[in-house]
């Protein structure tokens, strides 16, 4: 095993930074100068290095391509007005990656590669961290199977990588979501609680059908009866009914979101009542009819808080309360941003300062 504190670094000969238009950053299409790459084989991590961002060369029989043993994470680094760079909750993403890895029969990624790897990579590419409002450096760690083999079994070799991408907002506008009653994102006992690449692939087709009707994304419901709310697009889902913040409780079909957890903690600190429990579609629609449904929003790393302003349920289109009236998400969203930017105390020690 190599000494993980000594990540070998190969620098780019010329930075691509001058070519980047920081005022027009599409999500996830521009990549910083360097990437981290680590290789696992024969039961141990063999190498780790930071290198110029570039293509990989892989066998066409690489098992990840065929059977989807592939997981990822998403987190962000922020630059504040004092030019400090803060990475939000890297330890939480590391812990979740290793839970996903266990579910997909993959090796755990050492903390030194994940957390210290992010520290060194972001330090090296610190000039790539945007300073515009609503912009950040999106950090994408991922792990995939690399055995050259067509048999269906856990791979014996893997690559762990971290790439980073300066990004603007994920959603340009508030969302119109359809309550999905035919397709399913996750079933009990499946991989819905893991950040597995395949979860995102299987969501594409139902989302595309909704997008053809002018709808942005889906509210996923339970696989058995389509009666209970699960997630919103690629985010966890939250509603406020009569002042109480409610979110589906964690289960094998819900991703344990880092933003979900942060929002719940900050809401509790503010004295807002929170509940993690089943929410039925009927409860949501009844609350709308009797005027107690105050807010519906998605929470995730990429979008942070994404307001939902319209719902489609079967043939009905429902307009939700205006964003200006949404006290809980506004309050908690502001608290969250203040902590992430280092503009407020960080009582939970969430930030890693670079
Ligand atoms: C995130 O919010 O980080 C996500 O998982 C969305 C991502 C797939 C772009």
CSV table of C-alpha atoms and ligand atoms in Angstrom, one decimal:
chain,number,residue,atom,x,y,z
A,1,UNK,CA,0.0,0.0,0.0
A,2,UNK,CA,1.4,3.4,-0.9
A,3,UNK,CA,1.6,6.4,1.4
A,4,UNK,CA,-1.6,8.2,0.7
A,5,UNK,CA,-0.3,11.5,2.0
A,6,UNK,CA,2.1,11.6,-0.9
A,7,UNK,CA,-0.3,11.9,-3.9
A,8,UNK,CA,2.0,12.2,-6.9
A,9,UNK,CA,1.1,15.3,-8.9
A,10,UNK,CA,1.6,15.8,-12.6
A,11,UNK,CA,0.8,19.4,-13.6
A,12,UNK,CA,-0.7,20.6,-16.9
A,13,UNK,CA,1.8,22.4,-19.2
A,14,UNK,CA,-0.8,25.1,-20.0
A,15,UNK,CA,-4.0,25.9,-18.1
A,16,UNK,CA,-7.3,26.0,-20.0
A,17,UNK,CA,-8.6,28.5,-17.5
A,18,UNK,CA,-8.3,31.6,-19.8
A,19,UNK,CA,-10.7,30.0,-22.3
A,20,UNK,CA,-13.5,29.6,-19.7
A,21,UNK,CA,-16.5,32.1,-19.7
A,22,UNK,CA,-17.4,32.2,-16.0
A,23,UNK,CA,-20.5,34.3,-16.8
A,24,UNK,CA,-22.0,31.5,-18.9
A,25,UNK,CA,-21.3,28.2,-17.2
A,26,UNK,CA,-23.6,25.3,-18.3
A,27,UNK,CA,-23.9,22.6,-15.7
A,28,UNK,CA,-21.1,20.0,-15.9
A,29,UNK,CA,-19.6,20.7,-19.3
A,30,UNK,CA,-16.4,22.5,-18.4
A,31,UNK,CA,-13.7,20.6,-16.5
A,32,UNK,CA,-10.8,21.9,-14.5
A,33,UNK,CA,-7.2,21.3,-15.4
A,34,UNK,CA,-6.5,18.3,-13.1
A,35,UNK,CA,-8.2,15.1,-12.0
A,36,UNK,CA,-7.4,12.4,-9.4
A,37,UNK,CA,-7.1,8.8,-10.4
A,38,UNK,CA,-6.5,5.8,-8.1
A,39,UNK,CA,-6.4,2.1,-9.1
A,40,UNK,CA,-7.5,-0.9,-7.1
A,41,UNK,CA,-6.5,-4.5,-7.9
A,42,UNK,CA,-5.9,-7.8,-6.2
A,43,UNK,CA,-7.5,-6.6,-3.0
A,44,UNK,CA,-5.6,-3.4,-2.5
A,45,UNK,CA,-5.3,0.2,-3.7
A,46,UNK,CA,-2.2,0.2,-5.9
A,47,UNK,CA,-1.7,3.8,-6.9
A,48,UNK,CA,-3.1,7.3,-6.6
A,49,UNK,CA,-2.1,10.4,-8.6
A,50,UNK,CA,-3.3,13.8,-9.7
A,51,UNK,CA,-2.8,14.3,-13.4
A,52,UNK,CA,-3.9,16.6,-16.2
A,53,UNK,CA,-7.6,16.1,-17.0
A,54,UNK,CA,-7.9,13.8,-20.0
A,55,UNK,CA,-9.4,10.7,-21.6
A,56,UNK,CA,-9.1,7.2,-20.3
A,57,UNK,CA,-8.2,4.2,-22.3
A,58,UNK,CA,-10.4,1.2,-21.5
A,59,UNK,CA,-11.0,-2.3,-22.9
A,60,UNK,CA,-14.4,-2.7,-24.7
A,61,UNK,CA,-14.9,-5.6,-22.2
A,62,UNK,CA,-14.6,-3.3,-19.2
A,63,UNK,CA,-17.2,-4.8,-16.8
A,64,UNK,CA,-18.6,-1.4,-15.7
A,65,UNK,CA,-19.8,-0.8,-19.3
A,66,UNK,CA,-21.7,-4.1,-19.4
A,67,UNK,CA,-23.1,-4.6,-15.9
A,68,UNK,CA,-23.1,-1.1,-14.4
A,69,UNK,CA,-20.9,-1.5,-11.4
A,70,UNK,CA,-20.5,2.3,-11.1
A,71,UNK,CA,-21.3,4.7,-8.3
A,72,UNK,CA,-20.6,8.4,-7.9
A,73,UNK,CA,-20.9,11.4,-5.5
A,74,UNK,CA,-21.5,15.1,-5.9
A,75,UNK,CA,-20.4,18.0,-3.7
A,76,UNK,CA,-19.3,21.6,-4.1
A,77,UNK,CA,-16.6,24.0,-3.3
A,78,UNK,CA,-17.5,27.7,-2.8
A,79,UNK,CA,-15.3,30.9,-2.9
A,80,UNK,CA,-16.4,33.7,-0.6
A,81,UNK,CA,-15.7,37.5,-0.7
A,82,UNK,CA,-12.6,37.0,1.4
A,83,UNK,CA,-11.3,34.6,-1.3
A,84,UNK,CA,-11.5,31.7,1.0
A,85,UNK,CA,-12.5,28.3,-0.5
A,86,UNK,CA,-14.8,26.0,1.4
A,87,UNK,CA,-15.9,22.5,0.5
A,88,UNK,CA,-19.2,21.5,2.0
A,89,UNK,CA,-19.4,18.2,4.0
A,90,UNK,CA,-16.8,16.0,2.2
A,91,UNK,CA,-16.8,13.5,5.0
A,92,UNK,CA,-20.6,12.9,4.5
A,93,UNK,CA,-20.1,12.2,0.9
A,94,UNK,CA,-17.2,9.9,1.6
A,95,UNK,CA,-19.3,7.9,4.1
A,96,UNK,CA,-22.2,7.7,1.6
A,97,UNK,CA,-19.9,6.6,-1.2
A,98,UNK,CA,-18.7,3.7,0.8
A,99,UNK,CA,-22.2,2.7,1.7
A,100,UNK,CA,-23.0,2.7,-2.1
A,101,UNK,CA,-19.8,0.7,-2.7
A,102,UNK,CA,-20.9,-2.0,-0.2
A,103,UNK,CA,-24.3,-2.3,-1.9
A,104,UNK,CA,-22.7,-2.7,-5.3
A,105,UNK,CA,-19.9,-5.2,-4.1
A,106,UNK,CA,-17.2,-2.6,-4.6
A,107,UNK,CA,-14.2,-1.8,-2.4
A,108,UNK,CA,-14.3,1.1,0.1
A,109,UNK,CA,-12.4,4.2,-1.0
A,110,UNK,CA,-9.9,5.3,1.6
A,111,UNK,CA,-10.6,8.6,3.3
A,112,UNK,CA,-7.2,9.8,2.3
A,113,UNK,CA,-8.1,9.4,-1.4
A,114,UNK,CA,-11.6,10.9,-1.1
A,115,UNK,CA,-11.3,13.7,1.4
A,116,UNK,CA,-7.6,14.5,1.2
A,117,UNK,CA,-7.8,13.9,-2.6
A,118,UNK,CA,-10.5,16.6,-2.8
A,119,UNK,CA,-8.4,18.9,-0.6
A,120,UNK,CA,-5.3,18.6,-2.9
A,121,UNK,CA,-7.2,18.7,-6.2
A,122,UNK,CA,-9.2,21.8,-5.2
A,123,UNK,CA,-6.1,23.5,-3.8
A,124,UNK,CA,-4.3,22.8,-7.1
A,125,UNK,CA,-7.2,24.1,-9.2
A,126,UNK,CA,-8.3,26.8,-6.8
A,127,UNK,CA,-8.4,29.4,-9.6
A,128,UNK,CA,-11.2,27.3,-11.1
A,129,UNK,CA,-13.6,27.9,-8.2
A,130,UNK,CA,-16.0,30.6,-9.4
A,131,UNK,CA,-16.8,33.7,-7.3
A,132,UNK,CA,-20.2,34.6,-9.0
A,133,UNK,CA,-23.4,34.2,-7.0
A,134,UNK,CA,-25.0,30.8,-7.4
A,135,UNK,CA,-21.8,29.4,-8.9
A,136,UNK,CA,-19.4,26.9,-7.4
A,137,UNK,CA,-16.9,24.2,-8.3
A,138,UNK,CA,-18.9,20.9,-8.6
A,139,UNK,CA,-16.8,18.0,-7.4
A,140,UNK,CA,-17.6,14.6,-8.9
A,141,UNK,CA,-15.9,11.6,-7.2
A,142,UNK,CA,-16.7,8.2,-8.9
A,143,UNK,CA,-15.8,4.6,-8.7
A,144,UNK,CA,-16.2,2.0,-11.4
A,145,UNK,CA,-15.4,-1.6,-12.2
A,146,UNK,CA,-12.5,-2.3,-14.7
A,147,UNK,CA,-12.1,-6.0,-15.0
A,148,UNK,CA,-11.8,-7.1,-18.7
A,149,UNK,CA,-14.5,-9.7,-18.4
A,150,UNK,CA,-18.0,-10.6,-19.6
A,151,UNK,CA,-18.9,-13.0,-16.8
A,152,UNK,CA,-21.5,-11.5,-14.3
A,153,UNK,CA,-19.6,-11.2,-11.0
A,154,UNK,CA,-18.1,-8.5,-8.9
A,155,UNK,CA,-15.0,-7.0,-10.6
A,156,UNK,CA,-11.7,-7.5,-9.0
A,157,UNK,CA,-10.2,-4.2,-10.3
A,158,UNK,CA,-11.6,-0.7,-10.0
A,159,UNK,CA,-10.8,2.9,-10.8
A,160,UNK,CA,-11.6,5.8,-8.4
A,161,UNK,CA,-11.5,9.3,-9.8
A,162,UNK,CA,-12.3,12.8,-8.9
A,163,UNK,CA,-13.0,15.5,-11.6
A,164,UNK,CA,-14.2,19.0,-10.9
A,165,UNK,CA,-16.3,21.4,-12.9
A,166,UNK,CA,-17.1,25.1,-12.4
A,167,UNK,CA,-20.9,25.4,-12.6
A,168,UNK,CA,-23.7,27.9,-12.4
A,169,UNK,CA,-27.3,27.0,-11.3
A,170,UNK,CA,-28.6,23.5,-12.1
A,171,UNK,CA,-32.1,24.6,-12.9
A,172,UNK,CA,-32.7,28.0,-14.6
A,173,UNK,CA,-36.3,28.2,-13.4
A,174,UNK,CA,-38.7,26.9,-10.7
A,175,UNK,CA,-40.0,23.5,-11.6
A,176,UNK,CA,-43.1,21.9,-12.9
A,177,UNK,CA,-43.2,18.3,-11.7
A,178,UNK,CA,-45.5,15.4,-12.7
A,179,UNK,CA,-46.5,12.9,-10.0
A,180,UNK,CA,-45.4,9.6,-11.7
A,181,UNK,CA,-47.9,6.8,-11.5
A,182,UNK,CA,-46.6,4.3,-14.0
A,183,UNK,CA,-42.8,4.1,-13.9
A,184,UNK,CA,-40.6,3.6,-10.8
A,185,UNK,CA,-37.2,5.0,-9.8
A,186,UNK,CA,-36.5,2.4,-7.1
A,187,UNK,CA,-38.1,-0.7,-5.5
A,188,UNK,CA,-37.8,-1.9,-1.9
A,189,UNK,CA,-34.6,-4.0,-1.6
A,190,UNK,CA,-33.1,-2.5,-4.7
A,191,UNK,CA,-30.4,0.1,-5.1
A,192,UNK,CA,-32.4,3.3,-4.7
A,193,UNK,CA,-30.5,4.3,-1.5
A,194,UNK,CA,-27.2,4.0,-3.3
A,195,UNK,CA,-25.8,6.6,-5.7
A,196,UNK,CA,-25.6,4.1,-8.4
A,197,UNK,CA,-25.2,5.2,-12.0
A,198,UNK,CA,-28.0,2.9,-13.2
A,199,UNK,CA,-30.6,4.7,-11.0
A,200,UNK,CA,-30.1,7.7,-13.2
A,201,UNK,CA,-30.2,5.8,-16.5
A,202,UNK,CA,-33.5,4.2,-15.6
A,203,UNK,CA,-35.0,7.5,-14.8
A,204,UNK,CA,-34.3,9.0,-18.2
A,205,UNK,CA,-37.1,7.5,-20.2
A,206,UNK,CA,-40.0,8.4,-17.9
A,207,UNK,CA,-38.5,11.9,-17.5
A,208,UNK,CA,-38.2,12.3,-21.3
A,209,UNK,CA,-41.9,11.4,-21.7
A,210,UNK,CA,-42.8,14.1,-19.2
A,211,UNK,CA,-40.5,16.6,-20.9
A,212,UNK,CA,-42.3,16.0,-24.2
A,213,UNK,CA,-45.4,17.3,-22.4
A,214,UNK,CA,-43.6,20.5,-21.2
A,215,UNK,CA,-43.0,19.2,-17.7
A,216,UNK,CA,-39.5,19.5,-16.2
A,217,UNK,CA,-39.2,16.4,-14.1
A,218,UNK,CA,-41.0,13.7,-12.1
A,219,UNK,CA,-42.1,13.1,-8.5
A,220,UNK,CA,-41.2,9.5,-8.0
A,221,UNK,CA,-43.7,7.5,-6.0
A,222,UNK,CA,-43.5,4.1,-4.3
A,223,UNK,CA,-43.1,1.1,-6.7
A,224,UNK,CA,-46.0,-0.9,-5.3
A,225,UNK,CA,-49.0,1.4,-5.3
A,226,UNK,CA,-47.7,4.8,-6.5
A,227,UNK,CA,-49.4,6.2,-3.4
A,228,UNK,CA,-46.5,7.7,-1.5
A,229,UNK,CA,-44.0,10.4,-2.5
A,230,UNK,CA,-40.4,9.4,-2.7
A,231,UNK,CA,-38.0,11.7,-4.6
A,232,UNK,CA,-38.2,14.7,-7.0
A,233,UNK,CA,-36.2,14.2,-10.2
A,234,UNK,CA,-32.6,13.7,-9.0
A,235,UNK,CA,-33.3,15.3,-5.6
A,236,UNK,CA,-34.9,14.4,-2.3
A,237,UNK,CA,-38.3,16.0,-1.8
A,238,UNK,CA,-39.7,18.2,0.9
A,239,UNK,CA,-43.1,19.8,1.6
A,240,UNK,CA,-44.3,22.3,4.1
A,241,UNK,CA,-47.9,21.7,5.3
A,242,UNK,CA,-49.3,24.0,8.0
A,243,UNK,CA,-45.7,25.1,9.0
A,244,UNK,CA,-44.3,21.6,9.4
A,245,UNK,CA,-41.4,20.5,7.2
A,246,UNK,CA,-42.1,17.0,6.0
A,247,UNK,CA,-39.8,14.7,3.9
A,248,UNK,CA,-40.1,11.0,3.1
A,249,UNK,CA,-38.3,8.9,5.7
A,250,UNK,CA,-35.1,7.1,4.6
A,251,UNK,CA,-35.6,3.6,3.3
A,252,UNK,CA,-34.0,1.3,0.7
A,253,UNK,CA,-35.7,3.5,-2.0
A,254,UNK,CA,-34.6,6.9,-0.9
A,255,UNK,CA,-31.1,8.4,-1.3
A,256,UNK,CA,-29.8,9.7,2.0
A,257,UNK,CA,-29.1,13.2,0.7
A,258,UNK,CA,-26.5,15.4,2.3
A,259,UNK,CA,-28.5,18.5,1.5
A,260,UNK,CA,-31.6,16.7,2.9
A,261,UNK,CA,-29.8,16.1,6.1
A,262,UNK,CA,-28.5,19.6,6.3
A,263,UNK,CA,-31.9,21.2,5.6
A,264,UNK,CA,-33.5,19.1,8.3
A,265,UNK,CA,-30.8,20.1,10.9
A,266,UNK,CA,-31.0,23.8,10.1
A,267,UNK,CA,-34.8,23.8,10.2
A,268,UNK,CA,-34.8,22.1,13.6
A,269,UNK,CA,-32.2,24.8,14.8
A,270,UNK,CA,-34.7,27.4,13.7
A,271,UNK,CA,-37.5,25.8,15.8
A,272,UNK,CA,-39.4,24.5,12.7
A,273,UNK,CA,-41.2,21.2,13.3
A,274,UNK,CA,-39.8,18.5,11.0
A,275,UNK,CA,-41.2,15.1,10.3
A,276,UNK,CA,-39.5,12.2,8.4
A,277,UNK,CA,-42.4,10.0,7.4
A,278,UNK,CA,-44.6,8.7,4.5
A,279,UNK,CA,-46.4,11.4,2.6
A,280,UNK,CA,-49.2,10.2,0.4
A,281,UNK,CA,-50.2,11.8,-2.8
A,282,UNK,CA,-53.7,12.1,-1.3
A,283,UNK,CA,-52.3,14.0,1.7
A,284,UNK,CA,-50.5,16.4,-0.6
A,285,UNK,CA,-53.5,17.0,-2.8
A,286,UNK,CA,-55.9,17.4,0.3
A,287,UNK,CA,-53.5,19.9,1.8
A,288,UNK,CA,-53.5,21.8,-1.4
A,289,UNK,CA,-57.3,21.8,-1.5
A,290,UNK,CA,-57.7,22.9,2.1
A,291,UNK,CA,-55.0,25.7,1.7
A,292,UNK,CA,-52.4,24.2,4.1
A,293,UNK,CA,-49.9,23.2,1.5
A,294,UNK,CA,-47.4,26.0,1.7
A,295,UNK,CA,-44.2,24.8,-0.1
A,296,UNK,CA,-43.0,21.9,-2.3
A,297,UNK,CA,-39.3,21.8,-3.1
A,298,UNK,CA,-36.5,19.4,-4.1
A,299,UNK,CA,-33.1,19.4,-2.2
A,300,UNK,CA,-29.9,18.1,-3.7
A,301,UNK,CA,-26.2,19.1,-4.1
A,302,UNK,CA,-26.5,20.3,-7.7
A,303,UNK,CA,-29.7,22.4,-7.3
A,304,UNK,CA,-29.5,23.0,-3.5
A,305,UNK,CA,-33.2,24.0,-3.1
A,306,UNK,CA,-35.3,23.8,-6.2
A,307,UNK,CA,-38.8,25.3,-5.8
A,308,UNK,CA,-41.7,23.5,-7.3
A,309,UNK,CA,-44.4,25.8,-8.6
A,310,UNK,CA,-46.6,23.5,-10.6
A,311,UNK,CA,-47.7,19.9,-10.2
A,312,UNK,CA,-49.3,17.6,-12.8
A,313,UNK,CA,-51.3,14.7,-11.4
A,314,UNK,CA,-53.1,12.6,-14.0
A,315,UNK,CA,-55.0,15.3,-16.0
A,316,UNK,CA,-55.0,17.9,-13.3
A,317,UNK,CA,-52.5,20.8,-13.2
A,318,UNK,CA,-52.0,22.4,-9.8
A,319,UNK,CA,-50.5,25.8,-9.2
A,320,UNK,CA,-48.6,25.9,-5.9
A,321,UNK,CA,-48.2,29.0,-3.7
A,322,UNK,CA,-45.8,31.7,-5.0
A,323,UNK,CA,-42.1,31.5,-4.1
A,324,UNK,CA,-42.2,34.8,-2.3
A,325,UNK,CA,-44.6,33.3,0.3
A,326,UNK,CA,-42.3,30.4,1.1
A,327,UNK,CA,-40.9,31.1,4.6
A,328,UNK,CA,-39.3,27.7,5.5
A,329,UNK,CA,-37.3,27.1,2.3
A,330,UNK,CA,-36.2,30.8,2.2
A,331,UNK,CA,-35.1,30.8,5.8
A,332,UNK,CA,-33.3,27.5,5.7
A,333,UNK,CA,-31.9,28.1,2.2
A,334,UNK,CA,-30.3,31.4,3.4
A,335,UNK,CA,-28.9,29.7,6.5
A,336,UNK,CA,-27.4,27.0,4.4
A,337,UNK,CA,-25.8,29.3,1.9
A,338,UNK,CA,-24.4,31.5,4.7
A,339,UNK,CA,-22.7,28.5,6.2
A,340,UNK,CA,-21.4,27.2,2.9
A,341,UNK,CA,-19.9,30.6,2.1
A,342,UNK,CA,-18.3,30.9,5.5
A,343,UNK,CA,-20.5,34.0,6.2
A,344,UNK,CA,-22.1,32.4,9.3
A,345,UNK,CA,-20.8,30.2,12.1
A,346,UNK,CA,-20.5,26.5,11.2
A,347,UNK,CA,-21.8,24.8,14.4
A,348,UNK,CA,-21.6,21.3,12.9
A,349,UNK,CA,-18.1,21.6,11.4
A,350,UNK,CA,-19.5,21.0,7.9
A,351,UNK,CA,-16.9,23.0,5.9
A,352,UNK,CA,-13.5,21.9,4.9
A,353,UNK,CA,-11.4,25.0,4.4
A,354,UNK,CA,-8.9,24.8,1.6
B,1,LIG,C1,-26.9,16.1,-7.1
B,1,LIG,O1,-27.7,16.9,-6.7
B,1,LIG,O2,-25.6,16.2,-6.8
B,1,LIG,C2,-27.3,15.1,-8.0
B,1,LIG,O3,-27.1,14.0,-7.7
B,1,LIG,C3,-27.7,15.5,-9.3
B,1,LIG,C4,-26.7,15.1,-10.3
B,1,LIG,C5,-27.1,13.8,-10.9
B,1,LIG,C6,-26.5,16.2,-11.3
